[in-house]
Short mmCIF file of C-alpha atoms in Angstrom, two decimals:
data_model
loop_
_atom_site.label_atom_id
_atom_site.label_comp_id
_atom_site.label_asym_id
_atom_site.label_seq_id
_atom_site.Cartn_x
_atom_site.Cartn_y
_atom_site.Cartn_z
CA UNK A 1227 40.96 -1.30 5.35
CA UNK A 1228 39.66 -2.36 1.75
CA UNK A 1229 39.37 -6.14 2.72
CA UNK A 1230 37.47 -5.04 5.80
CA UNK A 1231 35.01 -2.72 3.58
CA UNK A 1232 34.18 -5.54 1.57
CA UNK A 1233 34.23 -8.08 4.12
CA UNK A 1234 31.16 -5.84 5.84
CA UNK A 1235 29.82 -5.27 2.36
CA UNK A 1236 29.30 -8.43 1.42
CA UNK A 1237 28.05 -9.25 4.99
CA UNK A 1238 25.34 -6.52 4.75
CA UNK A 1239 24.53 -7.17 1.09
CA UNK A 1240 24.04 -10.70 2.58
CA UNK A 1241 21.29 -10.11 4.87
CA UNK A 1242 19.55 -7.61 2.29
CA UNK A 1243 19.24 -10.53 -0.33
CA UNK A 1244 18.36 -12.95 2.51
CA UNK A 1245 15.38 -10.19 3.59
CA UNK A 1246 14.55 -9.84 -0.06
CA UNK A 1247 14.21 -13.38 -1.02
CA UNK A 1248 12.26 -14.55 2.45
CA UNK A 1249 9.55 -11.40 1.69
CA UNK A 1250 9.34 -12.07 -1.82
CA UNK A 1251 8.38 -16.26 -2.04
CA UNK A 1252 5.33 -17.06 -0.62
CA UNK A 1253 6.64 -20.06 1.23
CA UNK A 1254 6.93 -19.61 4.56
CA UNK A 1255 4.67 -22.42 5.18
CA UNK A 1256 4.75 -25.65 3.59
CA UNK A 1257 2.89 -29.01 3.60
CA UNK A 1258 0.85 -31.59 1.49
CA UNK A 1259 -1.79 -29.02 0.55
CA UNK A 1260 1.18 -26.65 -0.63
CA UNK A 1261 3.31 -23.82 0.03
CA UNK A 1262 1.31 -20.79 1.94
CA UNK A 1263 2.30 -17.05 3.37
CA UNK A 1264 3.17 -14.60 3.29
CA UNK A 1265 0.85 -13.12 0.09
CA UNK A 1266 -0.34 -15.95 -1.57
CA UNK A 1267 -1.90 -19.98 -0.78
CA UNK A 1268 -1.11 -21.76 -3.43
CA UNK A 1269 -2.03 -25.00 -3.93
CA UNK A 1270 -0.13 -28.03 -6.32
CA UNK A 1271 -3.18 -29.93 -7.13
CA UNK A 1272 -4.13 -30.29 -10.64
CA UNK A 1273 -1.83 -27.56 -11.73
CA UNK A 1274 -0.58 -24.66 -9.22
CA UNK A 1275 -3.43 -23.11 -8.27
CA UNK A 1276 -2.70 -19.88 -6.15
CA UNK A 1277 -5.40 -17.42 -4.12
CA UNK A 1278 -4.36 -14.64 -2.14
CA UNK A 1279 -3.36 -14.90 1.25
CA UNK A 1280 -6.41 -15.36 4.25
CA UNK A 1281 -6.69 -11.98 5.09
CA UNK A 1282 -6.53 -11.99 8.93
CA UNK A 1283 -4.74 -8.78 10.48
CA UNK A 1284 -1.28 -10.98 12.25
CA UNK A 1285 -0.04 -11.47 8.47
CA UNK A 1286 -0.93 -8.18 7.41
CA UNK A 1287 1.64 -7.68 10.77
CA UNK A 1288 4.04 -9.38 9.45
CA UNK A 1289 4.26 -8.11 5.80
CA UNK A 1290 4.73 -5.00 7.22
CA UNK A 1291 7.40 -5.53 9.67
CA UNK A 1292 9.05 -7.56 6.70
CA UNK A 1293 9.06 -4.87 4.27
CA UNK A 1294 10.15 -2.55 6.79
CA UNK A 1295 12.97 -4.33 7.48
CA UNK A 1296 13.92 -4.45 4.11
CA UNK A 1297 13.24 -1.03 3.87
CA UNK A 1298 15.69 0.10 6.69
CA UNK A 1299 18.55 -2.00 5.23
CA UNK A 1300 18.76 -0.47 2.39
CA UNK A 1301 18.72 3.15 4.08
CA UNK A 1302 21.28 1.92 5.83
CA UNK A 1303 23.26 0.49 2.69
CA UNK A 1304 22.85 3.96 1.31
CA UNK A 1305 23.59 5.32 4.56
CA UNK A 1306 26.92 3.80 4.78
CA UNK A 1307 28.17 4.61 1.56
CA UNK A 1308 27.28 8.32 1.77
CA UNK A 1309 29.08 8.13 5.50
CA UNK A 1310 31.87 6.72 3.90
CA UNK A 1311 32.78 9.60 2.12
CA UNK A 1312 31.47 12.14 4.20
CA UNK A 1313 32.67 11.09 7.94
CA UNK A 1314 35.89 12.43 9.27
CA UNK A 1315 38.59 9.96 10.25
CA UNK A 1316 37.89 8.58 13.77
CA UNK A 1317 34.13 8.62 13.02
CA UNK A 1318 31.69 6.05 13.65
CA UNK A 1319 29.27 4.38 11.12
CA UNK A 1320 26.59 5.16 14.06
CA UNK A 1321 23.48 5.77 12.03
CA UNK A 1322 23.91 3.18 9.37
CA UNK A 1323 24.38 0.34 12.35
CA UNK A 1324 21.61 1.97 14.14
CA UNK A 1325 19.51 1.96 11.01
CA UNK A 1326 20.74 -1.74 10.12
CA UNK A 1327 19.94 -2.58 14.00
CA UNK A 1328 16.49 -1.67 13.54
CA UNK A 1329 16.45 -3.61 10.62
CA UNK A 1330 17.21 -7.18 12.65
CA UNK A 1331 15.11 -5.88 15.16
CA UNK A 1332 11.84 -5.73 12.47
CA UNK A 1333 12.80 -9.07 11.03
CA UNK A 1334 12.99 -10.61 14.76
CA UNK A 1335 9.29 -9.33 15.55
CA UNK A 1336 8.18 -10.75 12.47
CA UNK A 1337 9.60 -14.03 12.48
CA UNK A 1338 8.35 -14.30 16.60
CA UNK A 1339 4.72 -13.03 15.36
CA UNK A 1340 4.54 -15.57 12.94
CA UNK A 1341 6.01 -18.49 15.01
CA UNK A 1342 3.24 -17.94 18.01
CA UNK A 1343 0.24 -16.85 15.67
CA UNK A 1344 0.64 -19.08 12.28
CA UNK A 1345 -0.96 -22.04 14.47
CA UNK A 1346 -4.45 -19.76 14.52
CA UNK A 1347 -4.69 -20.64 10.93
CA UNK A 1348 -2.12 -23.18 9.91
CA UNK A 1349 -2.93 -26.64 10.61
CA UNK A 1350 -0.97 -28.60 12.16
CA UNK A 1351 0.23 -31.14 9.31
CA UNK A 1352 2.13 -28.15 7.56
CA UNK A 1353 5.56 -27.36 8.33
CA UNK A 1354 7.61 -24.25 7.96
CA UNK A 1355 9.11 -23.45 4.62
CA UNK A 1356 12.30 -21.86 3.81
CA UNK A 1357 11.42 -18.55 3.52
CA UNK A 1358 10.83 -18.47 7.58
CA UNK A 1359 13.87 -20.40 7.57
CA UNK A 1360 16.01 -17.49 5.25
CA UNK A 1361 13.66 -14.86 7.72
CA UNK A 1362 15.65 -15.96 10.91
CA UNK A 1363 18.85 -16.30 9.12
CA UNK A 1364 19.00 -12.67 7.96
CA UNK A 1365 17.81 -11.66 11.38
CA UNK A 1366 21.02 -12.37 12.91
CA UNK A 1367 23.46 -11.34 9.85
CA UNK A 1368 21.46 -8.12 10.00
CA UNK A 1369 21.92 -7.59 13.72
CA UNK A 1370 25.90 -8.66 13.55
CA UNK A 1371 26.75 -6.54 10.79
CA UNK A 1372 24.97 -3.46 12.49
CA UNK A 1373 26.71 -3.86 15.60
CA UNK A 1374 30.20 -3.80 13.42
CA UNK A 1375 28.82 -0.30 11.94
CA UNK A 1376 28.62 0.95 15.09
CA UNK A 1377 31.42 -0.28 16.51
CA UNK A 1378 33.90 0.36 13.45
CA UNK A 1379 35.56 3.41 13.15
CA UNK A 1380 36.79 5.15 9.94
CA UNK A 1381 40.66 4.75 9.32
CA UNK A 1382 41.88 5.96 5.85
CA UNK B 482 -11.91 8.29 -55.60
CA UNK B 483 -11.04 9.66 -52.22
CA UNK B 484 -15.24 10.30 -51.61
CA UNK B 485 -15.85 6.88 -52.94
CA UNK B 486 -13.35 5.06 -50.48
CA UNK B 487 -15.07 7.26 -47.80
CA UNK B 488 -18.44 6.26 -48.30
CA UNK B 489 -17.70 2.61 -48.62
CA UNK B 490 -16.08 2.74 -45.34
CA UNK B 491 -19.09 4.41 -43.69
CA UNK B 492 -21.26 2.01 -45.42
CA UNK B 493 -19.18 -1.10 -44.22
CA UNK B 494 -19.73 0.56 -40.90
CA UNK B 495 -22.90 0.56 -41.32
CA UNK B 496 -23.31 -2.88 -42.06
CA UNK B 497 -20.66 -4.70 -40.11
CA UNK B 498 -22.25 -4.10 -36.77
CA UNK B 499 -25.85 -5.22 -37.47
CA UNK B 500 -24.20 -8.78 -37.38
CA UNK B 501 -21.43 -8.01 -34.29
CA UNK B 502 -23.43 -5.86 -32.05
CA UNK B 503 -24.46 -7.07 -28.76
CA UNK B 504 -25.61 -6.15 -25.56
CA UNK B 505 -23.41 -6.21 -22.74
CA UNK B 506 -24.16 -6.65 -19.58
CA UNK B 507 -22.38 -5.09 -16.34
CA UNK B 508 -22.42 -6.10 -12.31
CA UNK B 509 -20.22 -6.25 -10.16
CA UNK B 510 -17.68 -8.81 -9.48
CA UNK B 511 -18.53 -10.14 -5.48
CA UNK B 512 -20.33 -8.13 -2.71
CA UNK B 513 -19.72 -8.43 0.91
CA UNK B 514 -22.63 -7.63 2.97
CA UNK B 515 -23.13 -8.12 6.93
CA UNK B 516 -26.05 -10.48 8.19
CA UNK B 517 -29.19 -8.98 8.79
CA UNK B 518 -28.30 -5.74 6.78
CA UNK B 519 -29.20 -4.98 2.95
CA UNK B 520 -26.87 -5.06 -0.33
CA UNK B 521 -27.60 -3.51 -3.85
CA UNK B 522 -27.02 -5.56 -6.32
CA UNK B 523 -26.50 -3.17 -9.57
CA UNK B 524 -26.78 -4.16 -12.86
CA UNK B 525 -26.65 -2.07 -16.66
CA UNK B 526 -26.06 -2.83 -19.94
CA UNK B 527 -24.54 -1.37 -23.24
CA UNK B 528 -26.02 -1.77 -26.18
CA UNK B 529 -25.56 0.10 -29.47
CA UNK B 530 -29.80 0.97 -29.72
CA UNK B 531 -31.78 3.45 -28.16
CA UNK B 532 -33.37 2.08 -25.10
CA UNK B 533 -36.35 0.16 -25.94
CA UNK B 534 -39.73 0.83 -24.27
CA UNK B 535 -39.82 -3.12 -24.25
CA UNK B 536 -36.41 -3.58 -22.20
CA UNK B 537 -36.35 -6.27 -19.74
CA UNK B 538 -34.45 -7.03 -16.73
CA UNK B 539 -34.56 -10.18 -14.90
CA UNK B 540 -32.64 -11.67 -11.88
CA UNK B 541 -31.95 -15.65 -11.27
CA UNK B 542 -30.48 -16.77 -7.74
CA UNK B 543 -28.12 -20.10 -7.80
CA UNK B 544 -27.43 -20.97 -3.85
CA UNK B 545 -23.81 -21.72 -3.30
CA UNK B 546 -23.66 -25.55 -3.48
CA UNK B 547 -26.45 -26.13 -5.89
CA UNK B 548 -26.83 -26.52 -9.71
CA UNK B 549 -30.63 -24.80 -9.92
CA UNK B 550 -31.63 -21.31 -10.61
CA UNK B 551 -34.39 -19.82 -9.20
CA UNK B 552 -35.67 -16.92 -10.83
CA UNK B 553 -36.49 -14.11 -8.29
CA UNK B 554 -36.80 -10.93 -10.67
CA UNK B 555 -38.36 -9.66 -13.64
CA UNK B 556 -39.42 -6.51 -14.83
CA UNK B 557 -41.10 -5.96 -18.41
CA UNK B 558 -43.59 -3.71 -19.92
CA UNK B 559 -42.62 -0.89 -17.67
CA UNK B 560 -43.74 -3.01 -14.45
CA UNK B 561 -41.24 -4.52 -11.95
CA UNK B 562 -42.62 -8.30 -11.00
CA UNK B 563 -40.87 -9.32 -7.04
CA UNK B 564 -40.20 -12.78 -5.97
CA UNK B 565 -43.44 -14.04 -4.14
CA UNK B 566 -43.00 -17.38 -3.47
CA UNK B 567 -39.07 -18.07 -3.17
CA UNK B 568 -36.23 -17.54 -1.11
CA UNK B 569 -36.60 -13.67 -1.15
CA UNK B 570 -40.25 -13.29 -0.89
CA UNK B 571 -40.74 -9.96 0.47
CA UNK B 572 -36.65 -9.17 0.19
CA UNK B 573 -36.63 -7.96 -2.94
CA UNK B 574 -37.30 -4.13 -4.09
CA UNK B 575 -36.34 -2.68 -7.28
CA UNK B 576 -34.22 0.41 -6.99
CA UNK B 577 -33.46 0.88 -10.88
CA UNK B 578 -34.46 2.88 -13.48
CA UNK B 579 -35.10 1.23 -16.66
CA UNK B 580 -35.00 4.34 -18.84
CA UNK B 581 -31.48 4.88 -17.56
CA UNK B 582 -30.73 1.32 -18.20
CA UNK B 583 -30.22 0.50 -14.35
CA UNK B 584 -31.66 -2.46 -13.14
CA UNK B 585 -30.57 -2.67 -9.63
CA UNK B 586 -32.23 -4.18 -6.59
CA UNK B 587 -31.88 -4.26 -3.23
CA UNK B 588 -32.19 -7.14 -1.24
CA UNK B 589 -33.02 -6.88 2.29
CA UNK B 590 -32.29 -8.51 6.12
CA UNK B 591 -29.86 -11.06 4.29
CA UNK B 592 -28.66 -14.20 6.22
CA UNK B 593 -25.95 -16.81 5.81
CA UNK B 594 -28.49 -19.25 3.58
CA UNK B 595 -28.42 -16.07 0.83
CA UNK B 596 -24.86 -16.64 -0.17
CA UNK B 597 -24.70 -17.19 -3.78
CA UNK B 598 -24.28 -16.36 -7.48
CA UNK B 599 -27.34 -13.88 -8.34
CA UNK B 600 -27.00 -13.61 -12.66
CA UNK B 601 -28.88 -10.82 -14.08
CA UNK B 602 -30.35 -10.89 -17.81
CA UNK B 603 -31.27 -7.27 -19.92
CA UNK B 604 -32.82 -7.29 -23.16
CA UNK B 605 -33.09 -4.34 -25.25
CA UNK B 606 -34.96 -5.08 -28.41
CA UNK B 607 -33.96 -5.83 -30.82
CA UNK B 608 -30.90 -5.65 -29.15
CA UNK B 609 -31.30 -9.15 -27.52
CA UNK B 610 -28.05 -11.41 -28.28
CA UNK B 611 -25.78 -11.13 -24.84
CA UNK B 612 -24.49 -12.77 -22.09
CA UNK B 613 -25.65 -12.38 -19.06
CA UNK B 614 -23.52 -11.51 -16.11
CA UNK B 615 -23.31 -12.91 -12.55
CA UNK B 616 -22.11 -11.67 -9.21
CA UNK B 617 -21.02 -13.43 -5.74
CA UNK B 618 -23.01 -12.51 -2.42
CA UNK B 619 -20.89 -13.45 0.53
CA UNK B 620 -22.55 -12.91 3.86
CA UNK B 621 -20.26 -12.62 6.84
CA UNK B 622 -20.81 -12.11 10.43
CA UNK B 623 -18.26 -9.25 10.79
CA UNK B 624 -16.76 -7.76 7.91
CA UNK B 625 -13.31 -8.93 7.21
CA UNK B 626 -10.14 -6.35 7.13
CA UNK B 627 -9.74 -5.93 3.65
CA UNK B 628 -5.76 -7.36 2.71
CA UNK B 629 -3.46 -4.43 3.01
CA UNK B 630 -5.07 -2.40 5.35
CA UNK B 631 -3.03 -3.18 8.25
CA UNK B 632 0.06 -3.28 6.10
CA UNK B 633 -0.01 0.13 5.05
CA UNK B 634 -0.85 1.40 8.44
CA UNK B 635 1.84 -0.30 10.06
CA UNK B 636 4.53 0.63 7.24
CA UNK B 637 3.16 4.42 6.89
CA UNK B 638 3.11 5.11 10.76
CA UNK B 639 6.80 3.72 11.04
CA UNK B 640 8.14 5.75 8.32
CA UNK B 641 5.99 8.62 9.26
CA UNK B 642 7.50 8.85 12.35
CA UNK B 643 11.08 8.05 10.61
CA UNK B 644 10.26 11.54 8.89
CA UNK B 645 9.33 13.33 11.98
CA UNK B 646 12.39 12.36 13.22
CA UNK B 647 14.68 13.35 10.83
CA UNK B 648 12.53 17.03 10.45
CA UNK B 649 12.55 17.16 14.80
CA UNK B 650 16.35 16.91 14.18
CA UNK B 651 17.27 19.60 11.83
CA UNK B 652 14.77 21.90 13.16
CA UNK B 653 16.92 21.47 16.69
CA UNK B 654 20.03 22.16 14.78
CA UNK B 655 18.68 24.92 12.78
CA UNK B 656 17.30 27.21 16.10
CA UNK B 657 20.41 26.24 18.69
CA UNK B 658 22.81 26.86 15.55
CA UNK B 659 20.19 30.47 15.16
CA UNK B 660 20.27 31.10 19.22
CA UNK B 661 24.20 30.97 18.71
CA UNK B 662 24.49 33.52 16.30
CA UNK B 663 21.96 35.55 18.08
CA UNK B 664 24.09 35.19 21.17
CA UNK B 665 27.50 36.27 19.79
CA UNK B 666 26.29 38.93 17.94
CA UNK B 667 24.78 40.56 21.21
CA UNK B 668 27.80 40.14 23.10
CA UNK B 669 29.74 41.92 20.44
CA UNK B 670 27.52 44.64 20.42
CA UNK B 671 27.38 45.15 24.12
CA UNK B 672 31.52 45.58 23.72
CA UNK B 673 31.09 48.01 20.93
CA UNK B 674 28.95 50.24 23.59
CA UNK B 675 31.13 50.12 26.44
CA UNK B 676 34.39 50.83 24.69
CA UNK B 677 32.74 53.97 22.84
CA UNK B 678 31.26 55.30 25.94
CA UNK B 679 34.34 55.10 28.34
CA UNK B 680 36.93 56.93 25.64
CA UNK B 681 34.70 59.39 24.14
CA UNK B 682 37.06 62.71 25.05
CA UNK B 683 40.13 61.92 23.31
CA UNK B 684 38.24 59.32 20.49
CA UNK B 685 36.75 62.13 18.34
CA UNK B 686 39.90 61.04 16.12
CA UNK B 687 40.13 57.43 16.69
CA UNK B 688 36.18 56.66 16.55
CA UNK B 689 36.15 56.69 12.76
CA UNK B 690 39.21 54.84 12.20
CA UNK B 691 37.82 52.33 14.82
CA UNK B 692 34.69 52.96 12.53
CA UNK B 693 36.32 51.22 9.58
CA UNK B 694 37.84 48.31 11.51
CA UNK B 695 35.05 47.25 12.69
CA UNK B 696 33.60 47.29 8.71
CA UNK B 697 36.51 45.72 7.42
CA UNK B 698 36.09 42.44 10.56
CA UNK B 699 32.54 42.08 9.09
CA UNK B 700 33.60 41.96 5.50
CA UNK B 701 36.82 39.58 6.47
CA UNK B 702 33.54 37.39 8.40
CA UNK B 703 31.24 37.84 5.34
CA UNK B 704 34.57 36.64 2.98
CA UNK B 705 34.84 33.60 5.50
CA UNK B 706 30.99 32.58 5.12
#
């Protein structure tokens, strides 16, 4: 039971770190000019040179989605630990995997907003950058690991 | 020797400043304005004097791209002197008031040519040693969403309704959980009736003994809660 706690843990932890580091670097774009997106363009030329992100309103979209993803993790990291002392044996982990569900879900609709509507003002020498990479990693750790909270159930 | 350090420290005061005092001058950092509509373009100053009767204010234009100044404001000796040959001829109208040390003006039905740097210069004899400051026109053709906007929206509404949620919840649990109780305690009152009414001949006797029985369930219930 221990090794399984810390197996899904470590799992969720995972994701969380994976959410936190692909919200947090501006690099979700990158290309000769420079990395770009999420909040800031910043350009290598003559010294790094960065200016805050174009304003349009599809990656105001996706910051939000982003940090509400990260946001519902880590209710449901604090979630599971109060359920783990709380729930009777037998019980599910249902709200934390809903919780940590929703989480996947929010990094999914980010990640798709940003794949259809970056073209509008990316051009088309620039590639993705690892941070969109580490975005649809965590998407499905985050949904996996949510689906084990609602499917485990407590043993003691 | 307590008085003498005092008044050399008021009297260093006193001097020290004639040499470091200077005006300075405050606008704004960029303005946004829509085509065809007006922006103010404020400007004040600090300066360590009263306000001269002489004090001066005067505006200079640099067009984005370009290394000239045009000069499209000045107002001196109490009179305000508008741009009558320039870019803003018949644009310009001086909102300020000089007395106040505001030397704002307004400039009217702007267009996309009017984007750039507009510096503006007060002097306040003798009070004239400053630098003046400058501030960015951009003219769009809608105004942009300013950068968080959106964000905030989006992230309030969701955890707004998180909240609701959660409140909906508990507020369900609270009244079917208050209905309950409502319900049982009915019930056990309708009994109580009943039984007293059918044996109330021969129950003169057990009625008070039943009486107490009934107290001592609802303290057992009480000591339970």
């Amino acid at each position: 039971m221990l090794l399984l706690l810390l197996g899904i843990v470590f799992l969720h932890v995972a994701a969380l770190v994976l959410l936190f580091v692909s919200t947090i670097t501006s690099v979700w774009t990158t290309g000769n000019i420079g990395t770009s997106d999420l909040w800031l363009n910043c350009t290598s030329v003559g010294g790094l040179q960065c200016n805050p992100a174009s304003a349009g309103e599809w990656i105001q979209a996706v910051q939000a989605v982003m940090i509400l993803s990260i946001i519902f993790s880590c209710i449901s990291l604090i979630l599971f630990f109060c359920q783990l002392f709380t729930l009777q044996k037998g019980g599910r982990f249902l709200l934390t995997g809903v919780f940590q569900i929703l989480a996947g879900l929010f990094v999914m609709c980010g990640g798709i907003i940003y794949t259809v509507m970056s073209p509008n003002w990316v051009p088309e020498t620039e590639s993705f950058g690892y941070s969109y990479i580490l975005a649809w990693v965590a998407f499905p750790l985050a949904l996996i690991s949510g689906v084990i909270y609602v499917i485990l159930r407590k043993r003691e | 020797m307590l008085t003498f350090l005092a008044l050399a420290a008021v009297a260093f005061l006193g001097i020290v400043p004639q040499q470091s005092q200077s005006i300075v001058i405050y606008t704004g950092w960029e303005r946004h304005a829509l085509v065809g509509s007006d922006v103010r373009l404020s400007c004040s100053f600090f300066s360590w004097r009263w306000t001269s009767d002489d004090v001066t204010f005067s505006w200079t234009y640099r067009p984005d791209g370009s290394r000239d100044s045009i000069s499209i404001f000045h107002y001196t000796g109490g009179a305000a002197y508008l741009d009558n040959k320039g870019p803003f001829r018949d644009r310009v109208e001086f909102v300020g008031n000089p007395g106040r040390r505001d030397g704002s003006i307004v400039l009217k039905n702007l267009d996309f040519n009017d984007n750039g740097t507009f510096t503006c210069d007060a002097k306040n004899p003798p009070d004239i040693v400053g630098r003046p400051s400058s501030v960015r026109l951009l003219v769009f053709e809608t105004v942009p969403i300013q950068a968080g906007v959106i964000t905030g929206a989006i992230i309030g509404v969701v955890l707004g309704l998180l909240v609701l949620i959660v409140v909906i919840y508990y507020l369900m649990r609270f009244l079917v959980a208050r209905r309950v109780f409502n319900l049982s305690v009915s019930k056990h009152g309708k009994k109580k009736k009943e039984g007293s009414q059918q044996r109330q001949g021969p129950a003169a006797s057990a009625e008070p003994a039943k009486a107490s029985s009934d107290k001592k369930k609802q303290e057992s219930r009480k000591d339970k809660k």
